[in-house]
């Protein structure tokens, strides 16, 4: 990998990390809303959103790990 490719991977990892933080915050907000929700229909919608956010968080963590692996496996220049 070239230095330019490595820098691109670092930028990608940084963006993924930002997205992860955002998704985790949204998940916390939804979880708090679920704790307060009384209406079964509202609860069902919030539970569905939690599932979507959990899947997104898991994917972001996988993507971050992969970009980290690519960065660390690059030969030193």
CSV table of C-alpha atoms in Angstrom, one decimal:
chain,number,residue,atom,x,y,z
A,1,UNK,CA,0.0,0.0,0.0
A,2,UNK,CA,1.2,3.5,-0.7
A,3,UNK,CA,1.3,6.3,1.8
A,4,UNK,CA,-1.7,7.9,0.0
A,5,UNK,CA,-3.7,4.6,0.4
A,6,UNK,CA,-2.8,4.4,4.1
A,7,UNK,CA,-3.9,8.0,4.6
A,8,UNK,CA,-7.2,7.2,2.8
A,9,UNK,CA,-7.7,4.2,5.1
A,10,UNK,CA,-7.0,6.4,8.2
A,11,UNK,CA,-9.6,9.0,7.0
A,12,UNK,CA,-12.1,6.2,6.4
A,13,UNK,CA,-11.5,4.7,9.8
A,14,UNK,CA,-12.0,8.2,11.4
A,15,UNK,CA,-15.3,8.6,9.5
A,16,UNK,CA,-16.4,5.2,10.6
A,17,UNK,CA,-15.6,6.0,14.2
A,18,UNK,CA,-17.6,9.2,14.0
A,19,UNK,CA,-20.5,7.3,12.5
A,20,UNK,CA,-20.2,4.7,15.3
A,21,UNK,CA,-20.3,7.4,18.0
A,22,UNK,CA,-23.4,8.9,16.4
A,23,UNK,CA,-25.2,5.5,16.1
A,24,UNK,CA,-24.4,4.7,19.7
A,25,UNK,CA,-25.9,8.0,20.8
A,26,UNK,CA,-29.0,7.4,18.8
A,27,UNK,CA,-29.3,3.9,20.3
A,28,UNK,CA,-29.0,5.4,23.8
A,29,UNK,CA,-31.8,7.9,23.0
A,30,UNK,CA,-34.0,5.2,21.6
A,31,UNK,CA,-33.4,2.9,24.5
A,32,UNK,CA,-34.4,5.7,26.9
A,33,UNK,CA,-37.5,6.4,24.9
A,34,UNK,CA,-38.4,2.7,25.0
A,35,UNK,CA,-38.1,2.7,28.8
A,36,UNK,CA,-40.6,5.5,29.0
A,37,UNK,CA,-43.0,4.3,26.3
A,38,UNK,CA,-46.3,2.8,27.4
A,39,UNK,CA,-48.1,2.4,24.1
A,40,UNK,CA,-47.4,-1.1,22.7
A,41,UNK,CA,-47.3,0.2,19.1
A,42,UNK,CA,-44.8,2.9,20.1
A,43,UNK,CA,-42.7,0.3,21.9
A,44,UNK,CA,-42.7,-2.0,18.9
A,45,UNK,CA,-41.5,0.7,16.7
A,46,UNK,CA,-38.7,1.6,19.1
A,47,UNK,CA,-37.7,-2.0,19.5
A,48,UNK,CA,-37.4,-2.2,15.7
A,49,UNK,CA,-35.3,0.9,15.6
A,50,UNK,CA,-33.0,-0.6,18.3
A,51,UNK,CA,-32.6,-3.7,16.2
A,52,UNK,CA,-31.6,-1.6,13.2
A,53,UNK,CA,-29.2,0.5,15.2
A,54,UNK,CA,-27.7,-2.6,16.8
A,55,UNK,CA,-27.0,-4.1,13.3
A,56,UNK,CA,-25.6,-0.8,12.2
A,57,UNK,CA,-23.3,-0.6,15.2
A,58,UNK,CA,-22.1,-4.1,14.6
A,59,UNK,CA,-21.3,-3.4,11.0
A,60,UNK,CA,-19.5,-0.2,11.8
A,61,UNK,CA,-17.4,-2.1,14.4
A,62,UNK,CA,-16.6,-4.7,11.7
A,63,UNK,CA,-15.6,-2.1,9.2
A,64,UNK,CA,-13.4,-0.3,11.7
A,65,UNK,CA,-11.7,-3.5,12.6
A,66,UNK,CA,-11.1,-4.3,8.9
A,67,UNK,CA,-9.6,-0.8,8.1
A,68,UNK,CA,-7.4,-1.1,11.2
A,69,UNK,CA,-6.2,-4.5,10.0
A,70,UNK,CA,-5.4,-3.1,6.5
A,71,UNK,CA,-3.5,-0.2,8.1
A,72,UNK,CA,-1.5,-2.4,10.4
A,73,UNK,CA,-0.7,-5.0,7.7
A,74,UNK,CA,0.8,-2.4,5.4
A,75,UNK,CA,4.5,-2.7,5.1
A,76,UNK,CA,6.5,0.2,6.6
A,77,UNK,CA,7.8,2.6,4.0
